[in-house]
Short mmCIF file of C-alpha atoms in Angstrom, two decimals:
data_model
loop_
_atom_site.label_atom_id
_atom_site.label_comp_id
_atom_site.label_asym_id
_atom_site.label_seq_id
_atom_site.Cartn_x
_atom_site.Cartn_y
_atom_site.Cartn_z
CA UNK A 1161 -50.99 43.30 -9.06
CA UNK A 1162 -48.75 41.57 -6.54
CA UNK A 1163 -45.88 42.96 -8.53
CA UNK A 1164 -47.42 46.19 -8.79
CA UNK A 1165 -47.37 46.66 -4.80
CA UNK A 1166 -43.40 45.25 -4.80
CA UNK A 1167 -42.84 47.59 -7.80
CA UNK A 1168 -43.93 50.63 -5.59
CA UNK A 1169 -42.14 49.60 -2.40
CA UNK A 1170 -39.03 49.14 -3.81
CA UNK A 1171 -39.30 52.63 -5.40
CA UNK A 1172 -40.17 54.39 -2.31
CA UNK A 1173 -37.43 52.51 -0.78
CA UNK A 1174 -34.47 53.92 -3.68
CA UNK A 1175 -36.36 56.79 -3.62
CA UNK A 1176 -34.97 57.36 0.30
CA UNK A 1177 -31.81 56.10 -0.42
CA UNK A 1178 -31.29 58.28 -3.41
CA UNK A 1179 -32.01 61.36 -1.46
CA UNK A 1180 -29.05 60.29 0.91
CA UNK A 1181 -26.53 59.77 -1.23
CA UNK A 1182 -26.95 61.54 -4.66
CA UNK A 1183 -29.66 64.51 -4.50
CA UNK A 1184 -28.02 66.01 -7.25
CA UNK A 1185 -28.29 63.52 -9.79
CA UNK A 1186 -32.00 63.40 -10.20
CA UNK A 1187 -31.74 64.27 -13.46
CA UNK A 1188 -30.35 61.57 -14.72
CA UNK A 1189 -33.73 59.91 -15.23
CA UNK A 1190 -34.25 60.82 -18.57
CA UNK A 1191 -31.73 58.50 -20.39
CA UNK A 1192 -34.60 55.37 -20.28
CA UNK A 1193 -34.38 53.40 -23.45
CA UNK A 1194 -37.37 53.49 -26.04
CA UNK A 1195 -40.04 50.68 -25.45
CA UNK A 1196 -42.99 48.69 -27.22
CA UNK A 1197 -45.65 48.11 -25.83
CA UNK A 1198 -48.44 50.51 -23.14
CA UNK A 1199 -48.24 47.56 -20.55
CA UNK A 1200 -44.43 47.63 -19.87
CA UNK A 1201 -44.29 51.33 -19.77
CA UNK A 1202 -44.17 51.18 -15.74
CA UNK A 1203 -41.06 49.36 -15.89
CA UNK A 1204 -39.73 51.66 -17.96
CA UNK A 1205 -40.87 54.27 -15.79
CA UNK A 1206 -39.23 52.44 -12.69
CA UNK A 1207 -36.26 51.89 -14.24
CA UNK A 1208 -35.20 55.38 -15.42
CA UNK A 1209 -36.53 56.57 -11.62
CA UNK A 1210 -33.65 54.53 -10.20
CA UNK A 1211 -31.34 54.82 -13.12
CA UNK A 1212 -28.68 56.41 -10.74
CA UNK A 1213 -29.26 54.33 -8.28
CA UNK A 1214 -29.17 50.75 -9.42
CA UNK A 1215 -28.27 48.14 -6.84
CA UNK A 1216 -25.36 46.50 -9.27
CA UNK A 1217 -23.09 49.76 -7.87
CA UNK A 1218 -22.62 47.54 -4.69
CA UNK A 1219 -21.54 44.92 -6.82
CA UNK A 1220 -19.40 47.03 -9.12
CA UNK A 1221 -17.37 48.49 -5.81
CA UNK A 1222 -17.15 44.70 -4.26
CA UNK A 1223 -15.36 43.40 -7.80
CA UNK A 1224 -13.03 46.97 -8.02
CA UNK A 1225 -11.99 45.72 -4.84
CA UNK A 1226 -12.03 41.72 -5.56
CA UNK A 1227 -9.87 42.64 -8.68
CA UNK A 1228 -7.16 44.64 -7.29
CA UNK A 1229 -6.55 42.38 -3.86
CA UNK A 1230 -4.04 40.00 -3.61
CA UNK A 1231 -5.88 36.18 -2.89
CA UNK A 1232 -6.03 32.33 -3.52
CA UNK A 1233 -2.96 29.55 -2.91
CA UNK A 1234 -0.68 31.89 -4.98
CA UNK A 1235 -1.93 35.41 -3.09
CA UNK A 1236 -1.51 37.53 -6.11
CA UNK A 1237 -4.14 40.00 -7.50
CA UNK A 1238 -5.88 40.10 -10.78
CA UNK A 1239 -4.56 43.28 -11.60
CA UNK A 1240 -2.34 40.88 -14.81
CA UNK A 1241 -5.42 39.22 -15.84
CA UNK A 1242 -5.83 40.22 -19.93
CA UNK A 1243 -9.54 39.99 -20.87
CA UNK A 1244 -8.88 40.49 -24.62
CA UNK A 1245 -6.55 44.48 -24.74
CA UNK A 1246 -3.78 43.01 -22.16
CA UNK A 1247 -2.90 42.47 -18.91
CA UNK A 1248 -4.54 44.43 -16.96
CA UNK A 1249 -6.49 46.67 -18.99
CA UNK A 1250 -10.25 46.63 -17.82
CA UNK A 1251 -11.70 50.27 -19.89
CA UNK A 1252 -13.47 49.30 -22.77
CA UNK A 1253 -12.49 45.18 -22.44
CA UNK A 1254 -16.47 44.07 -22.22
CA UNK A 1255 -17.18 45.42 -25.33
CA UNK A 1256 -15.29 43.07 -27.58
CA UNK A 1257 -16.33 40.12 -25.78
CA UNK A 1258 -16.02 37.14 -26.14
CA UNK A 1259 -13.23 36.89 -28.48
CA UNK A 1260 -10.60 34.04 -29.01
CA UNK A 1261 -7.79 33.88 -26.48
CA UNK A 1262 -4.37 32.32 -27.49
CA UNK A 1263 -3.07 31.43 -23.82
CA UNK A 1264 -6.24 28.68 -24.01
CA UNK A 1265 -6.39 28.51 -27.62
CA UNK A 1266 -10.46 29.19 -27.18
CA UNK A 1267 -12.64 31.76 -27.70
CA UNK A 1268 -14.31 32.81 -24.23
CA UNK A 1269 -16.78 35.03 -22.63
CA UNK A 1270 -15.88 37.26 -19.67
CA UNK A 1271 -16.80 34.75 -16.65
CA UNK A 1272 -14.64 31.93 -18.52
CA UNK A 1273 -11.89 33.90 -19.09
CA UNK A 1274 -11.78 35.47 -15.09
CA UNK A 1275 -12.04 31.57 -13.95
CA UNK A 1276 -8.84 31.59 -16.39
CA UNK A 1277 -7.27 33.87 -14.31
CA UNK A 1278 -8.34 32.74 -11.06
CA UNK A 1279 -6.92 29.55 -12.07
CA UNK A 1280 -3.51 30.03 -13.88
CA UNK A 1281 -2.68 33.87 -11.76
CA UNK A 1282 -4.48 32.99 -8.69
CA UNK A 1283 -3.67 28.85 -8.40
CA UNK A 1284 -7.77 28.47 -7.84
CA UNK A 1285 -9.66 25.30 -8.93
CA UNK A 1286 -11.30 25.90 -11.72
CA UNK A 1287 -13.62 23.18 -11.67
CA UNK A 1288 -14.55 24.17 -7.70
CA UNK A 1289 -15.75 27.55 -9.76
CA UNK A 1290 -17.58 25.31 -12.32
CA UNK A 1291 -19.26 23.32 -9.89
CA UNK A 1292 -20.04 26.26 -7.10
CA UNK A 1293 -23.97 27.37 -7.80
CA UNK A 1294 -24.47 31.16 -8.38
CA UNK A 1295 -23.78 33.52 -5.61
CA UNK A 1296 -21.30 30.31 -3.88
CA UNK A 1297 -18.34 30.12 -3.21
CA UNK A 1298 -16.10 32.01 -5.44
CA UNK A 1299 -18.54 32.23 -8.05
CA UNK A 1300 -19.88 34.94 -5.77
CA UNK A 1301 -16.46 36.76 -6.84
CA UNK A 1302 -16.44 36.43 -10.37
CA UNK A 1303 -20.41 37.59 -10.48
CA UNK A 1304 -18.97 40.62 -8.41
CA UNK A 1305 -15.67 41.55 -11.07
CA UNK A 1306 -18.20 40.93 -13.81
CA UNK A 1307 -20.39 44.08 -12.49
CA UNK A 1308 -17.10 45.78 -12.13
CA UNK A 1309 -15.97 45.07 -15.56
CA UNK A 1310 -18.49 45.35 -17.29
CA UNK A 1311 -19.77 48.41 -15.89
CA UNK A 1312 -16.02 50.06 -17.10
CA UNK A 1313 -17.38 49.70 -20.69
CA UNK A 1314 -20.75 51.74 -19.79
CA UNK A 1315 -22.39 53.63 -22.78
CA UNK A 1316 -19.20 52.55 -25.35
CA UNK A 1317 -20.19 50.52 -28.77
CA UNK A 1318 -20.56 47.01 -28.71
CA UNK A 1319 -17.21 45.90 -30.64
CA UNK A 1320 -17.69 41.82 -31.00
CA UNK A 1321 -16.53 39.91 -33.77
CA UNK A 1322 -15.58 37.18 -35.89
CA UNK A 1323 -12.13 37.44 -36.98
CA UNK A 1324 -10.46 34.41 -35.80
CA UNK A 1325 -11.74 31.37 -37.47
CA UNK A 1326 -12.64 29.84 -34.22
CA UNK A 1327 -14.40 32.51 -33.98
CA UNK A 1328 -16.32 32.26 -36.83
CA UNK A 1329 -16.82 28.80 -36.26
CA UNK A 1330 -18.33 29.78 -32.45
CA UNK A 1331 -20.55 32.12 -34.28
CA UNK A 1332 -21.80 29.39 -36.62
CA UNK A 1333 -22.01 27.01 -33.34
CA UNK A 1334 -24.19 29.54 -31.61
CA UNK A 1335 -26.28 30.48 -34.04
CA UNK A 1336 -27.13 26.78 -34.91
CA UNK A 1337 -27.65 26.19 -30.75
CA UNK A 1338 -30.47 29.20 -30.90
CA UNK A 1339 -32.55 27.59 -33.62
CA UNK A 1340 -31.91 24.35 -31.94
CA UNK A 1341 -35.46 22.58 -30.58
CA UNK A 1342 -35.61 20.72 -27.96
CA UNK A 1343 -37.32 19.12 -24.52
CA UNK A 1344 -41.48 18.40 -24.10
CA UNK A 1345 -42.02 22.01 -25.52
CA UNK A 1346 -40.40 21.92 -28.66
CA UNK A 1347 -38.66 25.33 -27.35
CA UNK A 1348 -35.59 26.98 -28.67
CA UNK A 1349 -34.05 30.41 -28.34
CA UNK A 1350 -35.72 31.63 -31.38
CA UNK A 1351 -39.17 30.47 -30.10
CA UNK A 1352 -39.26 33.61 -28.41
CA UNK A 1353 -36.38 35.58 -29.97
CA UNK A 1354 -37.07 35.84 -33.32
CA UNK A 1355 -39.62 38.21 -34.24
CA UNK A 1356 -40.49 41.68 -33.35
CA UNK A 1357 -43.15 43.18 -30.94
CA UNK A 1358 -43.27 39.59 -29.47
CA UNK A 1359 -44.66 39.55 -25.76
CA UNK A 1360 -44.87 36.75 -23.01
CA UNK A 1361 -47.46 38.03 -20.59
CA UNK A 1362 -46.45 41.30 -20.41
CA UNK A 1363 -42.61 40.71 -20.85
CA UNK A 1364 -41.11 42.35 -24.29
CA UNK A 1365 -39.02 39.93 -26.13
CA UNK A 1366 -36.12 41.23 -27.96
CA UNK A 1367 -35.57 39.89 -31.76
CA UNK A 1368 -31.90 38.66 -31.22
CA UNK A 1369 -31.74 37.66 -34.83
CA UNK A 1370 -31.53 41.46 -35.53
CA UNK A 1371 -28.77 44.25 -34.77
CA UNK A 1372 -31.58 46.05 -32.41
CA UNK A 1373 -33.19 43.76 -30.61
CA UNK A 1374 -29.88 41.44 -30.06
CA UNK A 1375 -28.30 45.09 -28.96
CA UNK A 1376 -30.93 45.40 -26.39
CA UNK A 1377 -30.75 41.93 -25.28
CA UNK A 1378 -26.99 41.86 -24.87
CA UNK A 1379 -26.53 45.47 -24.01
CA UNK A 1380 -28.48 45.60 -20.88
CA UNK A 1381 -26.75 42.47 -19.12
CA UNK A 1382 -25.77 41.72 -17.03
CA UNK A 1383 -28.00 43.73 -14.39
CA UNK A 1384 -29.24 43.66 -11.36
CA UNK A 1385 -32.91 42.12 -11.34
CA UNK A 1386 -35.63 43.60 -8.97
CA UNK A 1387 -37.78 40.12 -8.71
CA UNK A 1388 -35.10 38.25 -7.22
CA UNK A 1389 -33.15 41.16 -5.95
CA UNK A 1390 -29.33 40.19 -6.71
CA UNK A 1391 -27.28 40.42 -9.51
CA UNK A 1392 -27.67 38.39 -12.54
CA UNK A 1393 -24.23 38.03 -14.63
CA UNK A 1394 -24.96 37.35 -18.75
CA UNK A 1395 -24.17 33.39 -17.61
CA UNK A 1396 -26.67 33.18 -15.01
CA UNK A 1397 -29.49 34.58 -17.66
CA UNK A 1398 -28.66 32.26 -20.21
CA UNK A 1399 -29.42 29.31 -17.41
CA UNK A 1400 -32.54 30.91 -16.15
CA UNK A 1401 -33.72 30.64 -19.97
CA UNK A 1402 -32.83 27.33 -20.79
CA UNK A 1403 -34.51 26.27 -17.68
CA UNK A 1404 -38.05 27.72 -19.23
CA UNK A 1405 -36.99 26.23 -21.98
CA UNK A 1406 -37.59 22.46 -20.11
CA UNK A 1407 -34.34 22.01 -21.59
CA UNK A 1408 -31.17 20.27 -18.84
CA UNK A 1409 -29.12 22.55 -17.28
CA UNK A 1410 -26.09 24.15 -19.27
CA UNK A 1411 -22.96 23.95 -17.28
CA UNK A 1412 -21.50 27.13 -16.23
CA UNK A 1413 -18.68 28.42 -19.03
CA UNK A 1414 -19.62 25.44 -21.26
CA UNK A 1415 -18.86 25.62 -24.66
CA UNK A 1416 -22.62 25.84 -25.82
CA UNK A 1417 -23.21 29.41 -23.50
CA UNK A 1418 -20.01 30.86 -25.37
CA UNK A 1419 -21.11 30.27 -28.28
CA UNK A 1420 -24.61 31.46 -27.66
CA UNK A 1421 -23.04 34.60 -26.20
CA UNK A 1422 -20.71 35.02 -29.10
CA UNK A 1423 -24.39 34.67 -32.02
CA UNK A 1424 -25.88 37.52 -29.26
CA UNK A 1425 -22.59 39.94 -28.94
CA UNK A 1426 -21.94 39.86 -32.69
CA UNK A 1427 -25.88 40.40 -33.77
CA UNK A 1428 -25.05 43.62 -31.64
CA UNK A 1429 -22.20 45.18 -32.97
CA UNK A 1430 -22.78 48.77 -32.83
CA UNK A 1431 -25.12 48.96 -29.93
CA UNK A 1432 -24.37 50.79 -26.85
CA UNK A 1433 -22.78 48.75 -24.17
CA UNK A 1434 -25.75 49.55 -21.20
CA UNK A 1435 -25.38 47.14 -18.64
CA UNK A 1436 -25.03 46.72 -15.64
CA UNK A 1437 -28.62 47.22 -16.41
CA UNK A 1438 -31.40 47.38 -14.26
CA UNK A 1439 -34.46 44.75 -14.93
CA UNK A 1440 -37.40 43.49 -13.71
CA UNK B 1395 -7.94 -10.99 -36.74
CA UNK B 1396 -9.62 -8.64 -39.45
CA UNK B 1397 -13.11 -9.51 -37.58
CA UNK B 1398 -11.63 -8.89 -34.20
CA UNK B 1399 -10.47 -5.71 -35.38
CA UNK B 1400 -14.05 -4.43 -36.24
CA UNK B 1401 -15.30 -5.73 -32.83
CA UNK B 1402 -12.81 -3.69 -31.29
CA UNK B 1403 -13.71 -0.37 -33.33
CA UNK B 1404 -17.47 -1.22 -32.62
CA UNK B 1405 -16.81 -1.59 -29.21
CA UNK B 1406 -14.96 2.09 -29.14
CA UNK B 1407 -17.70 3.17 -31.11
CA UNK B 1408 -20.18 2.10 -28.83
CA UNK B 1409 -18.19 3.43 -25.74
CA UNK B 1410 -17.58 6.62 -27.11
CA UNK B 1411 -21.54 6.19 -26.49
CA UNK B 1412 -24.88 8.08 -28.30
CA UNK B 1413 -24.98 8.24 -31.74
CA UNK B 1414 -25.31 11.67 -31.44
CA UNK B 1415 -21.72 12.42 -30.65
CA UNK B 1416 -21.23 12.72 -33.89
CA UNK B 1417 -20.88 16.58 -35.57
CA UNK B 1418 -19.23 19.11 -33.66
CA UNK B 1419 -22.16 20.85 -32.93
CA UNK B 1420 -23.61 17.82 -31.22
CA UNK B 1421 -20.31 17.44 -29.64
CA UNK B 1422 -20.85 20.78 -27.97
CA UNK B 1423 -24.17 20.52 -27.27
CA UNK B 1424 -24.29 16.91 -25.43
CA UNK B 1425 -21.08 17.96 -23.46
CA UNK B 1426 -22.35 21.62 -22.30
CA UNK B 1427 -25.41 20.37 -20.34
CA UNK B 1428 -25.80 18.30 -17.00
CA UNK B 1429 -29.22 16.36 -16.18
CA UNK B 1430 -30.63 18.34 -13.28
CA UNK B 1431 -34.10 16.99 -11.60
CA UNK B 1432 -36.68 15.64 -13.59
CA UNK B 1433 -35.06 17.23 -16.68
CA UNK B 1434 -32.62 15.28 -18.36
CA UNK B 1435 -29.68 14.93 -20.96
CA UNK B 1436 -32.66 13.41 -23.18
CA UNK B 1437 -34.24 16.07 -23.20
CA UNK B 1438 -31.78 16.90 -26.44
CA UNK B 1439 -32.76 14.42 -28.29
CA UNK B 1440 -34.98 15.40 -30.88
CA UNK B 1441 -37.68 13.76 -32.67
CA UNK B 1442 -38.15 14.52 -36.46
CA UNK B 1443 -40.46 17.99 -35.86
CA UNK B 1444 -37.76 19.16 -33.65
CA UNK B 1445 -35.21 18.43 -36.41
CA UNK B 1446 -37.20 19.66 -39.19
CA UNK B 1447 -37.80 23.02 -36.94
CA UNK B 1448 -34.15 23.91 -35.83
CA UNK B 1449 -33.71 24.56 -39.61
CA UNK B 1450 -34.01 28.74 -39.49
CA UNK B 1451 -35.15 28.25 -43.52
CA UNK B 1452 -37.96 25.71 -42.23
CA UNK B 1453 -39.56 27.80 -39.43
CA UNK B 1454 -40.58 30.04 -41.98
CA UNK B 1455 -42.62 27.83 -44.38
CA UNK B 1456 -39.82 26.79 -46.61
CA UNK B 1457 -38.02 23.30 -46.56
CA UNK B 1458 -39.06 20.21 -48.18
CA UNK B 1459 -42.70 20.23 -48.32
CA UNK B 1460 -42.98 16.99 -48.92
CA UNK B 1461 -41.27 16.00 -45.40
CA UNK B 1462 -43.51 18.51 -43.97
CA UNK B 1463 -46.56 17.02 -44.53
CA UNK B 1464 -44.98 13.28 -43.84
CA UNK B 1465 -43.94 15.10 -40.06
CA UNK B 1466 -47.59 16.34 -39.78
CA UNK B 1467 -48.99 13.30 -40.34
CA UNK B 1468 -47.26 11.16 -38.13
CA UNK B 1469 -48.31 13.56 -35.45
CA UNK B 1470 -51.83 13.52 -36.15
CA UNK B 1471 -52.03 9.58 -35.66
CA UNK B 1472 -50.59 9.88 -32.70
CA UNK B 1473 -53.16 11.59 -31.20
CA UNK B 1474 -55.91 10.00 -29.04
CA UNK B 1475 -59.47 11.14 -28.30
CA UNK B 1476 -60.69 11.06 -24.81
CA UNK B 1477 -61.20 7.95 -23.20
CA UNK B 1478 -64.57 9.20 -21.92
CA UNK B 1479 -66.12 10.73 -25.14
CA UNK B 1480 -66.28 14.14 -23.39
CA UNK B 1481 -64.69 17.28 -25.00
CA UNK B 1482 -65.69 19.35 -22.98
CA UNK B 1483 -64.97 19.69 -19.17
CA UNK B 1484 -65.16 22.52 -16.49
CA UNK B 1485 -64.38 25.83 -18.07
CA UNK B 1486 -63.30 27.18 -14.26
CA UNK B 1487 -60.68 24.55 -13.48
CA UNK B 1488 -59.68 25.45 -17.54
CA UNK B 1489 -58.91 29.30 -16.56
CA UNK B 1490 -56.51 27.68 -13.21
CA UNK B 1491 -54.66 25.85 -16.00
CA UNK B 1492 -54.32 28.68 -18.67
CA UNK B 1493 -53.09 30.73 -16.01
CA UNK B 1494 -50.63 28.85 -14.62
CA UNK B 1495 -46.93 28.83 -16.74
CA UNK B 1496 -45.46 25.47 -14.02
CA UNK B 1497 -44.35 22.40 -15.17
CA UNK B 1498 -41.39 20.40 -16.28
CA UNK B 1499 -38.63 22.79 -15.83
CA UNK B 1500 -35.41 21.11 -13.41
CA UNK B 1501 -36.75 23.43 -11.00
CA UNK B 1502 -40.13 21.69 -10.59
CA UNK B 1503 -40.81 18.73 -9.01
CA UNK B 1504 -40.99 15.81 -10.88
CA UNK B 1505 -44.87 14.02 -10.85
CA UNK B 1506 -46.03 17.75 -9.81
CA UNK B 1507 -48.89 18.94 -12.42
CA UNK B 1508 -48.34 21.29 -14.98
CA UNK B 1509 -50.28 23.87 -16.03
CA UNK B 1510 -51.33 24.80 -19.92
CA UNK B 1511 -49.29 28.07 -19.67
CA UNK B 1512 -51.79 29.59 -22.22
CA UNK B 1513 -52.05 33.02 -21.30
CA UNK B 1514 -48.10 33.54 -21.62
CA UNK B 1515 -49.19 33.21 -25.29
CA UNK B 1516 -52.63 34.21 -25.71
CA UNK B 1517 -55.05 36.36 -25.12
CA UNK B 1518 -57.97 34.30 -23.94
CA UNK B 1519 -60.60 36.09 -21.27
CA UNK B 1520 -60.27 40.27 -21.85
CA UNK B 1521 -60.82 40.47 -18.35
CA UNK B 1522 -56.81 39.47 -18.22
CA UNK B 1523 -54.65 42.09 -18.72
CA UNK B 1524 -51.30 40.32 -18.81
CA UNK B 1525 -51.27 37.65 -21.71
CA UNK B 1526 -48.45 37.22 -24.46
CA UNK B 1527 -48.83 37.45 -27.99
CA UNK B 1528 -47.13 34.65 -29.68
CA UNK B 1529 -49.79 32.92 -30.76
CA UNK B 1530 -53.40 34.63 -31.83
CA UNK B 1531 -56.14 35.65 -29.59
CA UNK B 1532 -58.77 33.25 -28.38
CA UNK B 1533 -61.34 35.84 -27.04
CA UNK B 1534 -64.76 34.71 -27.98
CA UNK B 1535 -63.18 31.42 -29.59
CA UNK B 1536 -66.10 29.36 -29.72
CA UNK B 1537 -68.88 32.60 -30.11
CA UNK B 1538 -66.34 33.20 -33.37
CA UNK B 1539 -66.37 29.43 -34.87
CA UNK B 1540 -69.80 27.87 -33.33
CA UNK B 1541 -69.72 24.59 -31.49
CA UNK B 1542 -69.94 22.19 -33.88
CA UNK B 1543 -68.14 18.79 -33.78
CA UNK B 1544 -65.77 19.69 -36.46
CA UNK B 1545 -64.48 22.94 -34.23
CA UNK B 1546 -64.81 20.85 -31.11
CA UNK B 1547 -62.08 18.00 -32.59
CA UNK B 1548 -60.03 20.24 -34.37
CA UNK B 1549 -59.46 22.11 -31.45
CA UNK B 1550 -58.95 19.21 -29.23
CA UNK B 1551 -56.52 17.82 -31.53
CA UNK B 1552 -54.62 21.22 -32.16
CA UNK B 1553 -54.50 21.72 -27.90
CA UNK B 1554 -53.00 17.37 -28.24
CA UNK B 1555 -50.97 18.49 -31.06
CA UNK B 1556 -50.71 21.60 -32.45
CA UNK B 1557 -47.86 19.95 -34.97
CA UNK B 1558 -50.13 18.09 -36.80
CA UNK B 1559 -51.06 21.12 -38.58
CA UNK B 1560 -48.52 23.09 -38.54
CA UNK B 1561 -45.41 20.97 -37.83
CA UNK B 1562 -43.22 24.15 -36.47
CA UNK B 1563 -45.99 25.94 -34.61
CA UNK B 1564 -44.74 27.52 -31.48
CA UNK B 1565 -46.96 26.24 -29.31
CA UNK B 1566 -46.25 23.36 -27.43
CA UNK B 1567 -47.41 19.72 -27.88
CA UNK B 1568 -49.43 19.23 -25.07
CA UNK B 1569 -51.23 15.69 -25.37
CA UNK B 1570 -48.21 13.91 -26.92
CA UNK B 1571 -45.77 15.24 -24.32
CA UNK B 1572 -48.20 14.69 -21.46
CA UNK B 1573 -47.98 17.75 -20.15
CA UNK B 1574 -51.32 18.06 -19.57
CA UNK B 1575 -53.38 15.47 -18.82
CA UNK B 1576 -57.03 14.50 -20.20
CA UNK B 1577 -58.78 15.92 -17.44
CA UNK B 1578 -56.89 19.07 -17.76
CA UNK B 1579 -57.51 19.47 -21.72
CA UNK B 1580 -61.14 18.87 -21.26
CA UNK B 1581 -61.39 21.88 -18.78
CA UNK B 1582 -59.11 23.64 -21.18
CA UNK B 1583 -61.75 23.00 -24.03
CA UNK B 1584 -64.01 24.05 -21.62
CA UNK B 1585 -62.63 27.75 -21.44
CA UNK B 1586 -62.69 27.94 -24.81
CA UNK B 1587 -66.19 26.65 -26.02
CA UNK B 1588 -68.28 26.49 -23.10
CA UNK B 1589 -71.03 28.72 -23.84
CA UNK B 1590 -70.95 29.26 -20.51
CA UNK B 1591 -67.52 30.10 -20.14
CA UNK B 1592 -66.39 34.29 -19.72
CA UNK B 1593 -64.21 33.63 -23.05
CA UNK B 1594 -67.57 33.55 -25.85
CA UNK B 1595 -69.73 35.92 -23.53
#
């Protein structure tokens, strides 16, 4: 009920700031994706209402600008950066994430490979990124490039895959990790991943073992999240599970979230690159 | 010299630490996660269900069967009966506790009391519109089964220990984790076969 009442206040509140910025675009609304179940029809509802006027913009224009301005010790920009189609090249780069770099001789996600770049272009401390909480320190940047990144590969395929052999071998990693039980609830990934039409409460759970749920899992983050009201990058999800999962907390860009990622982006090869998505 | 040798490996063995360390995959796992409040690097340890369960073939009834029913027994003899003799406790204070989804994440605080997190699940009373549907419904458990001591101990051990019957149920092990305590699963018993209780009216 509660959420109800924050539900309808926040939409009365885009609702006024759509009509200032975009009246034209009202049309937009129709492009919601198909859902499951009666209950989570509101959200639906809510989220194709705002669809052109989701929060994560202000994020997207804070990275554009984060990318392209000269900063740390060394005061250059991250305009060389290669995320995967070379230096520089941003259109289209989520999509075929994460993927094995040479430079580190590892296969990384987007948030690892931007610390890269912070670290070896900028002369940042990784580690200081590592350690930083979400929404500190420079973290705050990379969750910022992220939205403007990843929204540069809005409504393309999802292109992920395992060609290299460590990336076949992440795969394999990741895939074991999600089965993996663990912690006083005997949870893993696939507790609640694994089947269709699954629900908890009123939630929807995608089936990330299949190429349509694991496209709408990893298609629609990272997004901006209306209960907390900030921007959750794909890393920052993956922690908020494994806390509900009871299990310890994974440490930002460790191995284990790669690999995870890299079992979620593959499953999804084919679906449409959505995020920065909008969700509850 | 040969002896002092094997000390020595032993030694780096042993430094190296956990026998777990072992496989790549544990490799990864034990060096990806950081304790963080009350939830700790232990916490990915796993006991034999856990093992048998993060086998994808397993979780869906295939495996060694034999193993299986070895794993289910050990957790039915771990499972105690309350101290008190009473099953059945206060069917209000049970609806609190299936509401509630707290407890033992690193975000709680340690010694704080959980709750059953039953309707993220299950549907239990009607009269809730948001439950999950992982596991079945419970509406009108006990109106459905009766009350009789069979249905009362089988359902107190499945709440204890749900593995005991099915060793890679989904639903979590709540005696033998203590993540609820006695009290607590009494009231929880309470929701469900309470005649009096909204759940078998």
């Amino acid at each position: 009920m509660k959420a109800r009442i924050l539900y309808g206040v926040i939409i009365g509140l885009f609702a006024v700031l759509q009509g200032c910025s975009s009246p034209a675009k009202n049309e937009a609304s129709t492009a919601a994706p198909p859902t499951g179940g009666a209950p989570t029809d509101e959200i639906e509802k809510y989220r194709a209402m705002i669809a052109d006027g989701n929060p994560a913009d202000l994020y997207e224009a804070a990275g554009e600008d984060i990318w392209k301005k000269p900063m740390g010790p060394k005061n250059v920009s991250l305009e060389k950066c290669d995320l995967g189609m070379g230096p520089g090249v941003v259109k289209g780069a989520y999509t075929q994430l994460p993927k094995y770099f040479k430079d580190t001789n590892k296969v990384q996600d987007l948030e690892s490979r931007l610390v890269t770049c912070m670290e070896k272009l900028q002369g940042y401390n990784s580690q200081e990124i590592i350690k930083a909480g979400f929404e500190k320190g420079k973290r705050k940047d990379v969750e910022a490039v992220v939205a403007y990144v990843v929204a540069e590969s809005k409504g393309m395929k999802i292109n992920t895959v395992a060609k290299h052999p460590k990336e076949k071998e992440m795969y394999d990693l990741g895939k074991k990790s999600f089965f993996y039980q663990g912690g006083p609830m005997d949870f893993s990934c696939a507790s609640c991943h694994s089947e269709n039409g699954k629900r908890i409460r009123l939630q929807d759970l995608p089936n990330i073992t299949e190429q349509k749920g694991a496209a709408l899992g990893w298609g629609y983050w990272p997004a901006y999240r209306v209960s907390s009201g900030n921007f959750w990058t794909m890393q920052r999800r993956l922690n908020d599970c494994y806390r509900q999962q009871r299990f310890p907390e994974p440490i930002y860009i460790s191995d284990d979230t790669i690999a995870v990622s890299l079992y979620m982006a593959i499953n999804a090869k084919g679906g449409t690159m959505n995020a920065p998505g909008l969700k509850r | 010299m040969k002896n002092k040798l094997s000390l020595l490996a032993l030694a780096l063995t042993l430094s190296i630490g956990a026998a777990h360390a072992a496989t790549p995959f544990e490799k990864m796992m034990y060096s990806s996660f950081e304790a963080k409040g009350q939830a700790g690097l232990d916490r990915l340890d796993q006991d034999a269900a856990q093992k048998f369960c993060s086998n994808q073939a397993n979780l869906t009834g295939g495996g060694d069967a034999k193993l299986r029913e070895k794993i289910q027994n050990d957790n039915m003899a771990t499972i105690k009966q309350p101290s008190d003799g009473k099953y059945i406790g206060d069917w209000k204070s049970g609806e609190k506790i299936a509401q509630s989804g707290r407890g033992a994440t690193w975000s709680d605080k340690a010694g704080s009391e959980n709750g059953g997190s039953c309707y993220n699940c299950h549907q239990i009373n009607i009269k809730e519109v948001s439950y999950g549907n992982i596991g079945p419904s419970l509406w009108n458990y006990g109106k459905l089964r009766g009350y009789s001591k069979e249905v009362v101990q089988y359902t107190w051990n499945r709440i204890n220990n749900a593995k005991a019957y099915n060793v890679c149920s989904n639903m979590p092990r709540f005696g033998h984790f203590k993540l609820l305590n006695e009290k607590q699963m009494q009231d929880v018993m309470a929701l469900l076969l309470d005649p009096e209780s909204p759940v078998n009216k």
